[in-house]
């Protein structure tokens, strides 16, 4: 119940296209859902995060869609660029803790 | 923004030696820091929660005597891999929180044990 399932494992998108990464969870106590971007040999960097009281959050080209009833959330990268090629992790945490449960990661490659 | 500095970026050591990795919050105080381990092409595995002024809390299966954590101040936590062996080779990452729920990560340390 503590797992966060992430898909797909890898994704190839053409430049300018939309990249979509999905995550699903079981624990209804999760109330904070961040997305991180990680380049090889670097630590993860926070991209965007959402709480379950909103269904969508947008920051620049990055959008999180959240479906509370389905216990699913997704990251959409609009106008994907080769520089977006990285590994993306979703995560979830419960109130009162900074302890994150991470998804398994999605390796995104954007073709020039 | 919140900056977490991790040092060294990479280290090579001989089997049986100990290695210390530092994690600093540069522009904020962090009462709690986290240490993760990451194998190639895999997710982050939480090893322990480091609390300033108290003992670290280790996740199940993580050897306390192997991975010593010290959180001596509000801006510094250290991870010491004691008597390192080749199987300890991995990418180690720390994180810290400034306010709210956001975690900021260090740049990671690649440890190679020969």
PDB file of C-alpha atoms in Angstrom:
ATOM      1  CA  UNK A   1       0.000   0.000   0.000  1.00  0.00           C
ATOM      2  CA  UNK A   2       3.027   2.229   0.379  1.00  0.00           C
ATOM      3  CA  UNK A   3       4.007   1.818  -3.263  1.00  0.00           C
ATOM      4  CA  UNK A   4       3.762   4.371  -6.008  1.00  0.00           C
ATOM      5  CA  UNK A   5       3.555   2.737  -9.412  1.00  0.00           C
ATOM      6  CA  UNK A   6       5.027   4.683 -12.291  1.00  0.00           C
ATOM      7  CA  UNK A   7       4.728   4.118 -16.026  1.00  0.00           C
ATOM      8  CA  UNK A   8       6.083   3.923 -18.614  1.00  0.00           C
ATOM      9  CA  UNK A   9       9.574   2.805 -17.721  1.00  0.00           C
ATOM     10  CA  UNK A  10      10.947   4.596 -20.748  1.00  0.00           C
ATOM     11  CA  UNK A  11       9.553   7.037 -23.255  1.00  0.00           C
ATOM     12  CA  UNK A  12      10.729   8.434 -26.567  1.00  0.00           C
ATOM     13  CA  UNK A  13       9.119  11.612 -27.863  1.00  0.00           C
ATOM     14  CA  UNK A  14       9.761  13.802 -30.849  1.00  0.00           C
ATOM     15  CA  UNK A  15      10.831  17.385 -30.269  1.00  0.00           C
ATOM     16  CA  UNK A  16       7.775  19.552 -29.826  1.00  0.00           C
ATOM     17  CA  UNK A  17       5.603  16.655 -28.756  1.00  0.00           C
ATOM     18  CA  UNK A  18       3.868  16.007 -25.441  1.00  0.00           C
ATOM     19  CA  UNK A  19       5.466  13.667 -22.908  1.00  0.00           C
ATOM     20  CA  UNK A  20       3.083  11.995 -20.491  1.00  0.00           C
ATOM     21  CA  UNK A  21       4.156  10.033 -17.425  1.00  0.00           C
ATOM     22  CA  UNK A  22       1.687   8.381 -15.107  1.00  0.00           C
ATOM     23  CA  UNK A  23       1.704   7.397 -11.452  1.00  0.00           C
ATOM     24  CA  UNK A  24      -0.778   5.532  -9.297  1.00  0.00           C
ATOM     25  CA  UNK A  25      -0.996   5.021  -5.553  1.00  0.00           C
ATOM     26  CA  UNK A  26      -3.067   3.093  -3.038  1.00  0.00           C
ATOM     27  CA  UNK A  27      -2.537   4.884   0.235  1.00  0.00           C
ATOM     28  CA  UNK A  28      -5.281   7.491   0.586  1.00  0.00           C
ATOM     29  CA  UNK A  29      -3.290   9.174   3.345  1.00  0.00           C
ATOM     30  CA  UNK A  30      -0.864  10.529   0.750  1.00  0.00           C
ATOM     31  CA  UNK A  31      -1.495  14.236   0.417  1.00  0.00           C
ATOM     32  CA  UNK A  32       1.507  15.666  -1.381  1.00  0.00           C
ATOM     33  CA  UNK A  33       2.698  14.600  -4.822  1.00  0.00           C
ATOM     34  CA  UNK A  34       5.906  16.066  -6.262  1.00  0.00           C
ATOM     35  CA  UNK A  35       7.678  15.330  -9.511  1.00  0.00           C
ATOM     36  CA  UNK A  36      11.450  15.326  -9.795  1.00  0.00           C
ATOM     37  CA  UNK A  37      13.792  15.486 -12.778  1.00  0.00           C
ATOM     38  CA  UNK A  38      17.171  13.788 -12.605  1.00  0.00           C
ATOM     39  CA  UNK A  39      20.059  14.028 -15.034  1.00  0.00           C
ATOM     40  CA  UNK A  40      22.775  11.340 -15.049  1.00  0.00           C
ATOM     41  CA  UNK A  41      25.189  11.720 -12.168  1.00  0.00           C
ATOM     42  CA  UNK A  42      23.115  14.439 -10.502  1.00  0.00           C
ATOM     43  CA  UNK A  43      20.639  14.616  -7.691  1.00  0.00           C
ATOM     44  CA  UNK A  44      16.906  14.985  -8.393  1.00  0.00           C
ATOM     45  CA  UNK A  45      15.554  18.492  -8.871  1.00  0.00           C
ATOM     46  CA  UNK A  46      12.011  19.443  -7.905  1.00  0.00           C
ATOM     47  CA  UNK A  47       9.894  20.253 -10.949  1.00  0.00           C
ATOM     48  CA  UNK A  48       6.376  20.727  -9.707  1.00  0.00           C
ATOM     49  CA  UNK A  49       4.144  19.423  -6.933  1.00  0.00           C
ATOM     50  CA  UNK A  50       0.431  19.141  -6.244  1.00  0.00           C
ATOM     51  CA  UNK A  51      -1.918  18.529  -3.348  1.00  0.00           C
ATOM     52  CA  UNK A  52      -5.137  16.525  -3.729  1.00  0.00           C
ATOM     53  CA  UNK A  53      -7.408  19.526  -3.314  1.00  0.00           C
ATOM     54  CA  UNK A  54      -6.695  20.629  -6.892  1.00  0.00           C
ATOM     55  CA  UNK A  55      -7.067  18.668 -10.115  1.00  0.00           C
ATOM     56  CA  UNK A  56      -4.413  20.403 -12.140  1.00  0.00           C
ATOM     57  CA  UNK A  57      -1.347  22.555 -11.656  1.00  0.00           C
ATOM     58  CA  UNK A  58       0.693  24.166 -14.379  1.00  0.00           C
ATOM     59  CA  UNK A  59       4.155  25.680 -14.278  1.00  0.00           C
ATOM     60  CA  UNK A  60       5.536  26.680 -17.631  1.00  0.00           C
ATOM     61  CA  UNK A  61       5.614  23.625 -19.892  1.00  0.00           C
ATOM     62  CA  UNK A  62       4.992  21.244 -17.007  1.00  0.00           C
ATOM     63  CA  UNK A  63       1.498  20.281 -15.878  1.00  0.00           C
ATOM     64  CA  UNK A  64       0.358  17.854 -13.206  1.00  0.00           C
ATOM     65  CA  UNK A  65      -3.082  16.323 -13.600  1.00  0.00           C
ATOM     66  CA  UNK A  66      -4.537  14.748 -10.478  1.00  0.00           C
ATOM     67  CA  UNK A  67      -7.453  12.318 -10.247  1.00  0.00           C
ATOM     68  CA  UNK A  68      -8.250  11.766  -6.601  1.00  0.00           C
ATOM     69  CA  UNK A  69     -11.002   9.195  -7.142  1.00  0.00           C
ATOM     70  CA  UNK A  70      -8.782   7.078  -9.374  1.00  0.00           C
ATOM     71  CA  UNK A  71      -5.744   7.668  -7.147  1.00  0.00           C
ATOM     72  CA  UNK A  72      -3.689   8.619 -10.145  1.00  0.00           C
ATOM     73  CA  UNK A  73      -1.613  11.600 -11.158  1.00  0.00           C
ATOM     74  CA  UNK A  74       0.388  12.394 -14.237  1.00  0.00           C
ATOM     75  CA  UNK A  75       3.044  14.750 -15.525  1.00  0.00           C
ATOM     76  CA  UNK A  76       2.605  16.353 -18.922  1.00  0.00           C
ATOM     77  CA  UNK A  77       5.560  18.033 -20.593  1.00  0.00           C
ATOM     78  CA  UNK A  78       4.364  20.236 -23.401  1.00  0.00           C
ATOM     79  CA  UNK A  79       6.559  21.153 -26.370  1.00  0.00           C
ATOM     80  CA  UNK A  80       9.150  18.606 -25.249  1.00  0.00           C
ATOM     81  CA  UNK A  81      12.753  19.574 -25.950  1.00  0.00           C
ATOM     82  CA  UNK A  82      15.967  17.520 -26.202  1.00  0.00           C
ATOM     83  CA  UNK A  83      17.087  19.225 -22.982  1.00  0.00           C
ATOM     84  CA  UNK A  84      14.162  17.560 -21.218  1.00  0.00           C
ATOM     85  CA  UNK A  85      15.803  14.182 -21.768  1.00  0.00           C
ATOM     86  CA  UNK A  86      16.251  12.888 -18.227  1.00  0.00           C
ATOM     87  CA  UNK A  87      14.752  10.497 -15.717  1.00  0.00           C
ATOM     88  CA  UNK A  88      11.549  11.619 -14.043  1.00  0.00           C
ATOM     89  CA  UNK A  89      10.348  10.408 -10.676  1.00  0.00           C
ATOM     90  CA  UNK A  90       6.965  10.878  -9.102  1.00  0.00           C
ATOM     91  CA  UNK A  91       6.676  10.719  -5.338  1.00  0.00           C
ATOM     92  CA  UNK A  92       4.114  10.842  -2.580  1.00  0.00           C
ATOM     93  CA  UNK A  93       4.137  11.673   1.091  1.00  0.00           C
ATOM     94  CA  UNK A  94       1.755  11.939   4.003  1.00  0.00           C
ATOM     95  CA  UNK A  95       1.067  14.897   6.240  1.00  0.00           C
ATOM     96  CA  UNK A  96       3.537  15.420   9.038  1.00  0.00           C
ATOM     97  CA  UNK A  97       6.453  13.745   7.324  1.00  0.00           C
ATOM     98  CA  UNK A  98       9.016  14.630   4.706  1.00  0.00           C
ATOM     99  CA  UNK A  99       9.456  10.962   3.961  1.00  0.00           C
ATOM    100  CA  UNK A 100       8.792  10.413   0.274  1.00  0.00           C
ATOM    101  CA  UNK A 101       7.779   7.224  -1.469  1.00  0.00           C
ATOM    102  CA  UNK A 102       9.268   7.390  -4.952  1.00  0.00           C
ATOM    103  CA  UNK A 103       8.049   5.838  -8.146  1.00  0.00           C
ATOM    104  CA  UNK A 104      10.373   3.631 -10.166  1.00  0.00           C
ATOM    105  CA  UNK A 105      11.274   6.375 -12.617  1.00  0.00           C
ATOM    106  CA  UNK A 106      10.726   7.068 -16.315  1.00  0.00           C
ATOM    107  CA  UNK A 107      13.620   7.610 -18.683  1.00  0.00           C
ATOM    108  CA  UNK A 108      12.560  10.211 -21.205  1.00  0.00           C
ATOM    109  CA  UNK A 109      14.388  10.761 -24.454  1.00  0.00           C
ATOM    110  CA  UNK A 110      13.348  13.644 -26.672  1.00  0.00           C
ATOM    111  CA  UNK A 111      14.562  13.312 -30.228  1.00  0.00           C
ATOM    112  CA  UNK A 112      15.858  16.411 -31.972  1.00  0.00           C
TER     113      UNK A 112
ATOM    114  CA  UNK B   1      16.045  28.821  -3.819  1.00  0.00           C
ATOM    115  CA  UNK B   2      17.099  26.214  -1.315  1.00  0.00           C
ATOM    116  CA  UNK B   3      20.564  24.840  -1.976  1.00  0.00           C
ATOM    117  CA  UNK B   4      21.848  21.543  -0.689  1.00  0.00           C
ATOM    118  CA  UNK B   5      25.529  20.923  -1.224  1.00  0.00           C
ATOM    119  CA  UNK B   6      26.992  17.441  -1.180  1.00  0.00           C
ATOM    120  CA  UNK B   7      30.669  16.603  -1.119  1.00  0.00           C
ATOM    121  CA  UNK B   8      32.537  14.868  -2.591  1.00  0.00           C
ATOM    122  CA  UNK B   9      30.913  14.328  -5.972  1.00  0.00           C
ATOM    123  CA  UNK B  10      32.771  11.095  -6.445  1.00  0.00           C
ATOM    124  CA  UNK B  11      35.182   9.037  -4.434  1.00  0.00           C
ATOM    125  CA  UNK B  12      37.223   5.925  -5.094  1.00  0.00           C
ATOM    126  CA  UNK B  13      38.505   3.968  -2.143  1.00  0.00           C
ATOM    127  CA  UNK B  14      40.097   0.668  -1.335  1.00  0.00           C
ATOM    128  CA  UNK B  15      38.109  -2.135   0.206  1.00  0.00           C
ATOM    129  CA  UNK B  16      38.174  -1.965   3.992  1.00  0.00           C
ATOM    130  CA  UNK B  17      38.562   1.789   4.275  1.00  0.00           C
ATOM    131  CA  UNK B  18      35.941   4.263   5.480  1.00  0.00           C
ATOM    132  CA  UNK B  19      34.488   7.101   3.468  1.00  0.00           C
ATOM    133  CA  UNK B  20      32.709  10.205   4.733  1.00  0.00           C
ATOM    134  CA  UNK B  21      30.154  12.093   2.674  1.00  0.00           C
ATOM    135  CA  UNK B  22      28.979  15.559   3.707  1.00  0.00           C
ATOM    136  CA  UNK B  23      25.605  17.142   3.100  1.00  0.00           C
ATOM    137  CA  UNK B  24      25.125  20.837   3.806  1.00  0.00           C
ATOM    138  CA  UNK B  25      22.115  23.087   3.557  1.00  0.00           C
ATOM    139  CA  UNK B  26      23.706  26.324   2.384  1.00  0.00           C
ATOM    140  CA  UNK B  27      20.962  28.889   2.781  1.00  0.00           C
ATOM    141  CA  UNK B  28      18.596  27.391   5.298  1.00  0.00           C
ATOM    142  CA  UNK B  29      18.509  25.352   8.472  1.00  0.00           C
ATOM    143  CA  UNK B  30      17.417  21.752   8.194  1.00  0.00           C
ATOM    144  CA  UNK B  31      16.376  19.879  11.293  1.00  0.00           C
ATOM    145  CA  UNK B  32      15.824  16.795   9.179  1.00  0.00           C
ATOM    146  CA  UNK B  33      17.890  15.424   6.342  1.00  0.00           C
ATOM    147  CA  UNK B  34      17.523  12.199   4.430  1.00  0.00           C
ATOM    148  CA  UNK B  35      20.070   9.837   2.921  1.00  0.00           C
ATOM    149  CA  UNK B  36      19.295   7.753  -0.145  1.00  0.00           C
ATOM    150  CA  UNK B  37      21.058   5.147  -2.174  1.00  0.00           C
ATOM    151  CA  UNK B  38      20.494   4.763  -5.888  1.00  0.00           C
ATOM    152  CA  UNK B  39      21.632   1.926  -8.122  1.00  0.00           C
ATOM    153  CA  UNK B  40      22.011   2.487 -11.871  1.00  0.00           C
ATOM    154  CA  UNK B  41      18.702   3.030 -13.612  1.00  0.00           C
ATOM    155  CA  UNK B  42      16.784   2.471 -10.406  1.00  0.00           C
ATOM    156  CA  UNK B  43      14.762   4.583  -8.037  1.00  0.00           C
ATOM    157  CA  UNK B  44      15.932   6.236  -4.846  1.00  0.00           C
ATOM    158  CA  UNK B  45      16.035   3.986  -1.832  1.00  0.00           C
ATOM    159  CA  UNK B  46      15.698   5.760   1.502  1.00  0.00           C
ATOM    160  CA  UNK B  47      18.430   4.613   3.855  1.00  0.00           C
ATOM    161  CA  UNK B  48      17.899   6.784   6.914  1.00  0.00           C
ATOM    162  CA  UNK B  49      16.422   9.934   8.352  1.00  0.00           C
ATOM    163  CA  UNK B  50      18.930  12.210  10.007  1.00  0.00           C
ATOM    164  CA  UNK B  51      17.702  14.408  12.845  1.00  0.00           C
ATOM    165  CA  UNK B  52      19.769  17.239  14.267  1.00  0.00           C
ATOM    166  CA  UNK B  53      20.962  16.457  17.757  1.00  0.00           C
ATOM    167  CA  UNK B  54      19.597  12.941  17.912  1.00  0.00           C
ATOM    168  CA  UNK B  55      20.208   9.500  16.537  1.00  0.00           C
ATOM    169  CA  UNK B  56      19.351   8.733  12.952  1.00  0.00           C
ATOM    170  CA  UNK B  57      16.409   6.537  12.102  1.00  0.00           C
ATOM    171  CA  UNK B  58      17.374   3.742   9.735  1.00  0.00           C
ATOM    172  CA  UNK B  59      15.124   1.980   7.269  1.00  0.00           C
ATOM    173  CA  UNK B  60      14.619  -1.721   7.540  1.00  0.00           C
ATOM    174  CA  UNK B  61      17.532  -3.666   6.158  1.00  0.00           C
ATOM    175  CA  UNK B  62      20.058  -0.832   6.395  1.00  0.00           C
ATOM    176  CA  UNK B  63      23.018  -1.652   8.612  1.00  0.00           C
ATOM    177  CA  UNK B  64      23.465   1.036  11.257  1.00  0.00           C
ATOM    178  CA  UNK B  65      27.061   0.078  11.945  1.00  0.00           C
ATOM    179  CA  UNK B  66      27.921   0.130   8.261  1.00  0.00           C
ATOM    180  CA  UNK B  67      26.348   3.480   7.469  1.00  0.00           C
ATOM    181  CA  UNK B  68      27.037   5.930  10.281  1.00  0.00           C
ATOM    182  CA  UNK B  69      25.037   9.145  10.191  1.00  0.00           C
ATOM    183  CA  UNK B  70      25.812  12.241  12.201  1.00  0.00           C
ATOM    184  CA  UNK B  71      23.697  15.392  12.148  1.00  0.00           C
ATOM    185  CA  UNK B  72      25.809  17.659  14.325  1.00  0.00           C
ATOM    186  CA  UNK B  73      24.315  20.986  13.300  1.00  0.00           C
ATOM    187  CA  UNK B  74      21.279  22.436  11.573  1.00  0.00           C
ATOM    188  CA  UNK B  75      23.206  22.706   8.326  1.00  0.00           C
ATOM    189  CA  UNK B  76      25.373  19.609   8.217  1.00  0.00           C
ATOM    190  CA  UNK B  77      24.758  15.888   8.100  1.00  0.00           C
ATOM    191  CA  UNK B  78      27.419  13.312   7.331  1.00  0.00           C
ATOM    192  CA  UNK B  79      27.235   9.735   6.129  1.00  0.00           C
ATOM    193  CA  UNK B  80      30.225   7.524   6.832  1.00  0.00           C
ATOM    194  CA  UNK B  81      30.463   4.224   5.008  1.00  0.00           C
ATOM    195  CA  UNK B  82      32.604   2.130   7.314  1.00  0.00           C
ATOM    196  CA  UNK B  83      34.843  -0.701   6.141  1.00  0.00           C
ATOM    197  CA  UNK B  84      33.584  -0.232   2.616  1.00  0.00           C
ATOM    198  CA  UNK B  85      33.379  -3.189   0.262  1.00  0.00           C
ATOM    199  CA  UNK B  86      32.687  -3.364  -3.479  1.00  0.00           C
ATOM    200  CA  UNK B  87      29.011  -4.070  -2.845  1.00  0.00           C
ATOM    201  CA  UNK B  88      28.758  -0.656  -1.165  1.00  0.00           C
ATOM    202  CA  UNK B  89      29.584   0.994  -4.474  1.00  0.00           C
ATOM    203  CA  UNK B  90      26.614   3.146  -5.368  1.00  0.00           C
ATOM    204  CA  UNK B  91      25.292   6.658  -5.851  1.00  0.00           C
ATOM    205  CA  UNK B  92      24.457   8.258  -2.506  1.00  0.00           C
ATOM    206  CA  UNK B  93      22.194  11.298  -2.320  1.00  0.00           C
ATOM    207  CA  UNK B  94      21.102  13.483   0.564  1.00  0.00           C
ATOM    208  CA  UNK B  95      18.077  15.741   0.828  1.00  0.00           C
ATOM    209  CA  UNK B  96      16.795  18.393   3.192  1.00  0.00           C
ATOM    210  CA  UNK B  97      13.641  20.377   3.683  1.00  0.00           C
ATOM    211  CA  UNK B  98      13.491  24.104   4.272  1.00  0.00           C
ATOM    212  CA  UNK B  99       9.802  24.725   4.807  1.00  0.00           C
ATOM    213  CA  UNK B 100       6.627  22.978   3.922  1.00  0.00           C
ATOM    214  CA  UNK B 101       6.772  19.680   2.162  1.00  0.00           C
ATOM    215  CA  UNK B 102       9.428  20.350  -0.465  1.00  0.00           C
ATOM    216  CA  UNK B 103      12.588  18.299  -0.382  1.00  0.00           C
ATOM    217  CA  UNK B 104      15.755  19.618  -1.977  1.00  0.00           C
ATOM    218  CA  UNK B 105      18.425  17.194  -3.022  1.00  0.00           C
ATOM    219  CA  UNK B 106      22.169  17.335  -3.098  1.00  0.00           C
ATOM    220  CA  UNK B 107      24.040  16.559  -6.300  1.00  0.00           C
ATOM    221  CA  UNK B 108      24.961  13.083  -5.151  1.00  0.00           C
ATOM    222  CA  UNK B 109      28.171  11.180  -4.463  1.00  0.00           C
ATOM    223  CA  UNK B 110      29.327   8.311  -6.637  1.00  0.00           C
ATOM    224  CA  UNK B 111      31.217   5.853  -4.457  1.00  0.00           C
ATOM    225  CA  UNK B 112      33.412   3.224  -6.084  1.00  0.00           C
ATOM    226  CA  UNK B 113      35.053   0.671  -3.810  1.00  0.00           C
ATOM    227  CA  UNK B 114      37.922  -1.249  -5.373  1.00  0.00           C
TER     228      UNK B 114
END
